[in-house]
Amino acid sequence: MTIAEVNSSAIGRKVSCICSGFKRTGTIVSLVEDEYTAGVHIKLDEPVFNATGYGVQHTEWYEYEFDSVGRKIDGFGNLENTKFISE
């Protein structure tokens, strides 16, 4: 995606994105914007395994939502790796 594609018509669309180092799919649920960045808030289709901390055993799954954003000035950021997919 580009910064120009971050608008209200993107809400509800399916996307593929990079999250925690893996390619995932999800749905855009809202827009994110501040003074320097713009992007989308994505709810993933599948939960992510809770593996926080080194040497700690976690057996929990949790639903994951995250922001995919890019700098307004040049578009650099995770938003570059977020692509619309057909449903």
Short mmCIF file of N, CA and C in Angstrom, two decimals:
data_model
loop_
_atom_site.label_atom_id
_atom_site.label_comp_id
_atom_site.label_asym_id
_atom_site.label_seq_id
_atom_site.Cartn_x
_atom_site.Cartn_y
_atom_site.Cartn_z
N MET A 1 0.84 -1.18 0.00
CA MET A 1 0.00 0.00 0.00
C MET A 1 0.88 1.24 0.00
N THR A 2 0.30 2.31 -0.44
CA THR A 2 0.97 3.59 -0.37
C THR A 2 0.18 4.51 0.57
N ILE A 3 0.77 5.60 0.96
CA ILE A 3 0.10 6.55 1.84
C ILE A 3 -1.19 7.05 1.17
N ALA A 4 -1.19 7.21 -0.15
CA ALA A 4 -2.37 7.69 -0.87
C ALA A 4 -3.54 6.71 -0.77
N GLU A 5 -3.27 5.43 -0.56
CA GLU A 5 -4.33 4.42 -0.46
C GLU A 5 -4.93 4.33 0.94
N VAL A 6 -4.37 5.05 1.89
CA VAL A 6 -4.90 5.06 3.26
C VAL A 6 -6.05 6.05 3.33
N ASN A 7 -7.26 5.53 3.17
CA ASN A 7 -8.46 6.35 3.25
C ASN A 7 -9.62 5.48 3.73
N SER A 8 -10.76 6.10 3.95
CA SER A 8 -11.88 5.38 4.55
C SER A 8 -12.40 4.24 3.67
N SER A 9 -12.15 4.26 2.38
CA SER A 9 -12.60 3.16 1.52
C SER A 9 -11.79 1.88 1.76
N ALA A 10 -10.66 1.98 2.43
CA ALA A 10 -9.84 0.79 2.72
C ALA A 10 -10.38 -0.01 3.90
N ILE A 11 -11.18 0.59 4.74
CA ILE A 11 -11.72 -0.10 5.92
C ILE A 11 -12.59 -1.26 5.47
N GLY A 12 -12.36 -2.44 6.06
CA GLY A 12 -13.10 -3.64 5.74
C GLY A 12 -12.49 -4.49 4.63
N ARG A 13 -11.45 -4.00 3.98
CA ARG A 13 -10.81 -4.77 2.91
C ARG A 13 -9.79 -5.74 3.46
N LYS A 14 -9.62 -6.87 2.76
CA LYS A 14 -8.65 -7.89 3.14
C LYS A 14 -7.27 -7.49 2.65
N VAL A 15 -6.25 -7.76 3.46
CA VAL A 15 -4.87 -7.45 3.10
C VAL A 15 -3.95 -8.60 3.50
N SER A 16 -2.80 -8.65 2.85
CA SER A 16 -1.70 -9.50 3.32
C SER A 16 -0.64 -8.54 3.84
N CYS A 17 0.05 -8.96 4.89
CA CYS A 17 1.01 -8.07 5.53
C CYS A 17 2.10 -8.89 6.21
N ILE A 18 3.14 -8.20 6.64
CA ILE A 18 4.23 -8.83 7.39
C ILE A 18 4.03 -8.47 8.86
N CYS A 19 3.88 -9.49 9.69
CA CYS A 19 3.67 -9.29 11.12
C CYS A 19 4.51 -10.31 11.87
N SER A 20 5.32 -9.85 12.78
CA SER A 20 6.20 -10.74 13.56
C SER A 20 7.10 -11.56 12.65
N GLY A 21 7.47 -11.01 11.51
CA GLY A 21 8.37 -11.68 10.60
C GLY A 21 7.72 -12.70 9.68
N PHE A 22 6.40 -12.85 9.75
CA PHE A 22 5.69 -13.81 8.92
C PHE A 22 4.64 -13.11 8.08
N LYS A 23 4.38 -13.65 6.90
CA LYS A 23 3.32 -13.12 6.06
C LYS A 23 1.99 -13.60 6.62
N ARG A 24 1.10 -12.65 6.85
CA ARG A 24 -0.20 -12.96 7.43
C ARG A 24 -1.29 -12.26 6.63
N THR A 25 -2.53 -12.67 6.84
CA THR A 25 -3.66 -12.00 6.22
C THR A 25 -4.57 -11.46 7.31
N GLY A 26 -5.30 -10.42 6.97
CA GLY A 26 -6.19 -9.81 7.94
C GLY A 26 -7.12 -8.83 7.28
N THR A 27 -7.86 -8.10 8.11
CA THR A 27 -8.83 -7.13 7.65
C THR A 27 -8.53 -5.77 8.27
N ILE A 28 -8.59 -4.74 7.47
CA ILE A 28 -8.38 -3.38 7.98
C ILE A 28 -9.61 -2.97 8.77
N VAL A 29 -9.39 -2.57 10.03
CA VAL A 29 -10.52 -2.19 10.89
C VAL A 29 -10.59 -0.69 11.15
N SER A 30 -9.48 0.01 10.98
CA SER A 30 -9.50 1.46 11.17
C SER A 30 -8.24 2.08 10.56
N LEU A 31 -8.23 3.40 10.54
CA LEU A 31 -7.08 4.13 10.03
C LEU A 31 -6.27 4.69 11.19
N VAL A 32 -4.96 4.86 10.97
CA VAL A 32 -4.06 5.40 11.98
C VAL A 32 -3.33 6.58 11.34
N GLU A 33 -3.31 7.70 12.03
CA GLU A 33 -2.61 8.86 11.48
C GLU A 33 -2.16 9.77 12.61
N ASP A 34 -0.94 10.27 12.47
CA ASP A 34 -0.45 11.31 13.38
C ASP A 34 0.31 12.33 12.54
N GLU A 35 1.10 13.14 13.18
CA GLU A 35 1.79 14.22 12.48
C GLU A 35 2.74 13.72 11.40
N TYR A 36 3.41 12.58 11.64
CA TYR A 36 4.46 12.11 10.74
C TYR A 36 4.13 10.83 9.97
N THR A 37 3.18 10.03 10.45
CA THR A 37 2.89 8.75 9.82
C THR A 37 1.40 8.59 9.54
N ALA A 38 1.11 7.68 8.62
CA ALA A 38 -0.27 7.30 8.31
C ALA A 38 -0.26 5.81 8.01
N GLY A 39 -1.37 5.15 8.30
CA GLY A 39 -1.43 3.72 8.05
C GLY A 39 -2.78 3.14 8.42
N VAL A 40 -2.80 1.83 8.59
CA VAL A 40 -4.03 1.10 8.87
C VAL A 40 -3.86 0.21 10.10
N HIS A 41 -4.96 -0.02 10.78
CA HIS A 41 -5.01 -0.94 11.92
C HIS A 41 -5.61 -2.23 11.40
N ILE A 42 -4.88 -3.35 11.54
CA ILE A 42 -5.27 -4.62 10.94
C ILE A 42 -5.58 -5.65 12.03
N LYS A 43 -6.70 -6.35 11.86
CA LYS A 43 -7.01 -7.49 12.73
C LYS A 43 -6.70 -8.74 11.92
N LEU A 44 -5.81 -9.57 12.43
CA LEU A 44 -5.37 -10.77 11.71
C LEU A 44 -6.46 -11.83 11.68
N ASP A 45 -6.46 -12.64 10.62
CA ASP A 45 -7.45 -13.71 10.48
C ASP A 45 -7.22 -14.85 11.46
N GLU A 46 -5.97 -15.13 11.77
CA GLU A 46 -5.64 -16.22 12.69
C GLU A 46 -4.89 -15.67 13.89
N PRO A 47 -5.10 -16.25 15.07
CA PRO A 47 -4.39 -15.76 16.25
C PRO A 47 -2.89 -16.03 16.15
N VAL A 48 -2.14 -15.28 16.91
CA VAL A 48 -0.68 -15.40 16.94
C VAL A 48 -0.28 -16.08 18.23
N PHE A 49 0.72 -16.96 18.15
CA PHE A 49 1.21 -17.65 19.35
C PHE A 49 1.94 -16.66 20.23
N ASN A 50 1.64 -16.64 21.51
CA ASN A 50 2.25 -15.72 22.48
C ASN A 50 3.62 -16.25 22.87
N ALA A 51 4.65 -15.77 22.22
CA ALA A 51 6.01 -16.24 22.49
C ALA A 51 6.88 -15.07 22.89
N THR A 52 6.50 -14.36 23.92
CA THR A 52 7.28 -13.22 24.37
C THR A 52 8.30 -13.65 25.40
N GLY A 53 9.46 -13.08 25.34
CA GLY A 53 10.50 -13.39 26.32
C GLY A 53 11.34 -14.57 25.88
N TYR A 54 12.61 -14.51 26.21
CA TYR A 54 13.52 -15.59 25.87
C TYR A 54 13.52 -16.62 26.99
N GLY A 55 13.42 -17.88 26.62
CA GLY A 55 13.47 -18.96 27.58
C GLY A 55 12.20 -19.14 28.39
N VAL A 56 11.15 -18.44 28.01
CA VAL A 56 9.88 -18.54 28.74
C VAL A 56 8.92 -19.37 27.90
N GLN A 57 8.31 -20.36 28.52
CA GLN A 57 7.37 -21.23 27.83
C GLN A 57 5.96 -20.65 27.94
N HIS A 58 5.38 -20.29 26.82
CA HIS A 58 4.00 -19.80 26.79
C HIS A 58 3.19 -20.75 25.91
N THR A 59 2.02 -21.08 26.36
CA THR A 59 1.16 -21.95 25.56
C THR A 59 -0.16 -21.26 25.24
N GLU A 60 -0.15 -19.94 25.20
CA GLU A 60 -1.37 -19.20 24.95
C GLU A 60 -1.42 -18.72 23.51
N TRP A 61 -2.63 -18.65 22.99
CA TRP A 61 -2.87 -18.03 21.70
C TRP A 61 -3.71 -16.80 21.97
N TYR A 62 -3.46 -15.75 21.25
CA TYR A 62 -4.27 -14.56 21.44
C TYR A 62 -4.53 -13.90 20.10
N GLU A 63 -5.65 -13.22 20.01
CA GLU A 63 -5.96 -12.51 18.78
C GLU A 63 -5.05 -11.30 18.71
N TYR A 64 -4.59 -11.00 17.53
CA TYR A 64 -3.58 -9.98 17.38
C TYR A 64 -4.05 -8.89 16.43
N GLU A 65 -3.90 -7.68 16.85
CA GLU A 65 -4.16 -6.53 16.00
C GLU A 65 -2.91 -5.67 16.02
N PHE A 66 -2.59 -5.07 14.90
CA PHE A 66 -1.42 -4.22 14.87
C PHE A 66 -1.57 -3.12 13.84
N ASP A 67 -0.71 -2.13 13.92
CA ASP A 67 -0.73 -1.01 13.00
C ASP A 67 0.36 -1.18 11.95
N SER A 68 -0.02 -1.03 10.71
CA SER A 68 0.93 -1.03 9.61
C SER A 68 1.00 0.40 9.10
N VAL A 69 2.13 1.07 9.33
CA VAL A 69 2.23 2.50 9.04
C VAL A 69 3.43 2.81 8.14
N GLY A 70 3.40 3.98 7.55
CA GLY A 70 4.51 4.48 6.74
C GLY A 70 4.68 5.96 6.99
N ARG A 71 5.89 6.46 6.79
CA ARG A 71 6.14 7.89 6.95
C ARG A 71 5.43 8.66 5.85
N LYS A 72 4.82 9.78 6.22
CA LYS A 72 4.11 10.59 5.22
C LYS A 72 5.05 11.18 4.19
N ILE A 73 6.25 11.50 4.58
CA ILE A 73 7.18 12.19 3.67
C ILE A 73 7.65 11.30 2.52
N ASP A 74 7.86 9.98 2.78
CA ASP A 74 8.37 9.12 1.71
C ASP A 74 7.73 7.73 1.67
N GLY A 75 6.79 7.43 2.57
CA GLY A 75 6.10 6.15 2.55
C GLY A 75 6.86 4.99 3.16
N PHE A 76 8.07 5.24 3.69
CA PHE A 76 8.89 4.16 4.24
C PHE A 76 8.22 3.59 5.50
N GLY A 77 8.20 2.28 5.61
CA GLY A 77 7.65 1.61 6.79
C GLY A 77 6.99 0.30 6.40
N ASN A 78 6.35 -0.34 7.37
CA ASN A 78 5.71 -1.62 7.15
C ASN A 78 4.55 -1.53 6.16
N LEU A 79 4.01 -0.35 5.99
CA LEU A 79 2.90 -0.17 5.05
C LEU A 79 3.30 -0.59 3.63
N GLU A 80 4.58 -0.47 3.29
CA GLU A 80 5.06 -0.91 1.97
C GLU A 80 4.82 -2.40 1.74
N ASN A 81 4.81 -3.19 2.82
CA ASN A 81 4.63 -4.64 2.71
C ASN A 81 3.18 -5.07 2.87
N THR A 82 2.28 -4.14 2.97
CA THR A 82 0.86 -4.44 3.12
C THR A 82 0.20 -4.29 1.76
N LYS A 83 -0.45 -5.35 1.31
CA LYS A 83 -1.06 -5.38 -0.03
C LYS A 83 -2.52 -5.80 0.07
N PHE A 84 -3.38 -5.18 -0.76
CA PHE A 84 -4.77 -5.61 -0.85
C PHE A 84 -4.83 -6.97 -1.53
N ILE A 85 -5.73 -7.84 -1.06
CA ILE A 85 -5.94 -9.13 -1.69
C ILE A 85 -7.42 -9.27 -2.01
N SER A 86 -7.73 -10.07 -3.01
CA SER A 86 -9.13 -10.30 -3.38
C SER A 86 -9.76 -11.27 -2.39
N GLU A 87 -11.03 -11.11 -2.18
CA GLU A 87 -11.71 -11.95 -1.17
C GLU A 87 -12.19 -13.23 -1.74
#
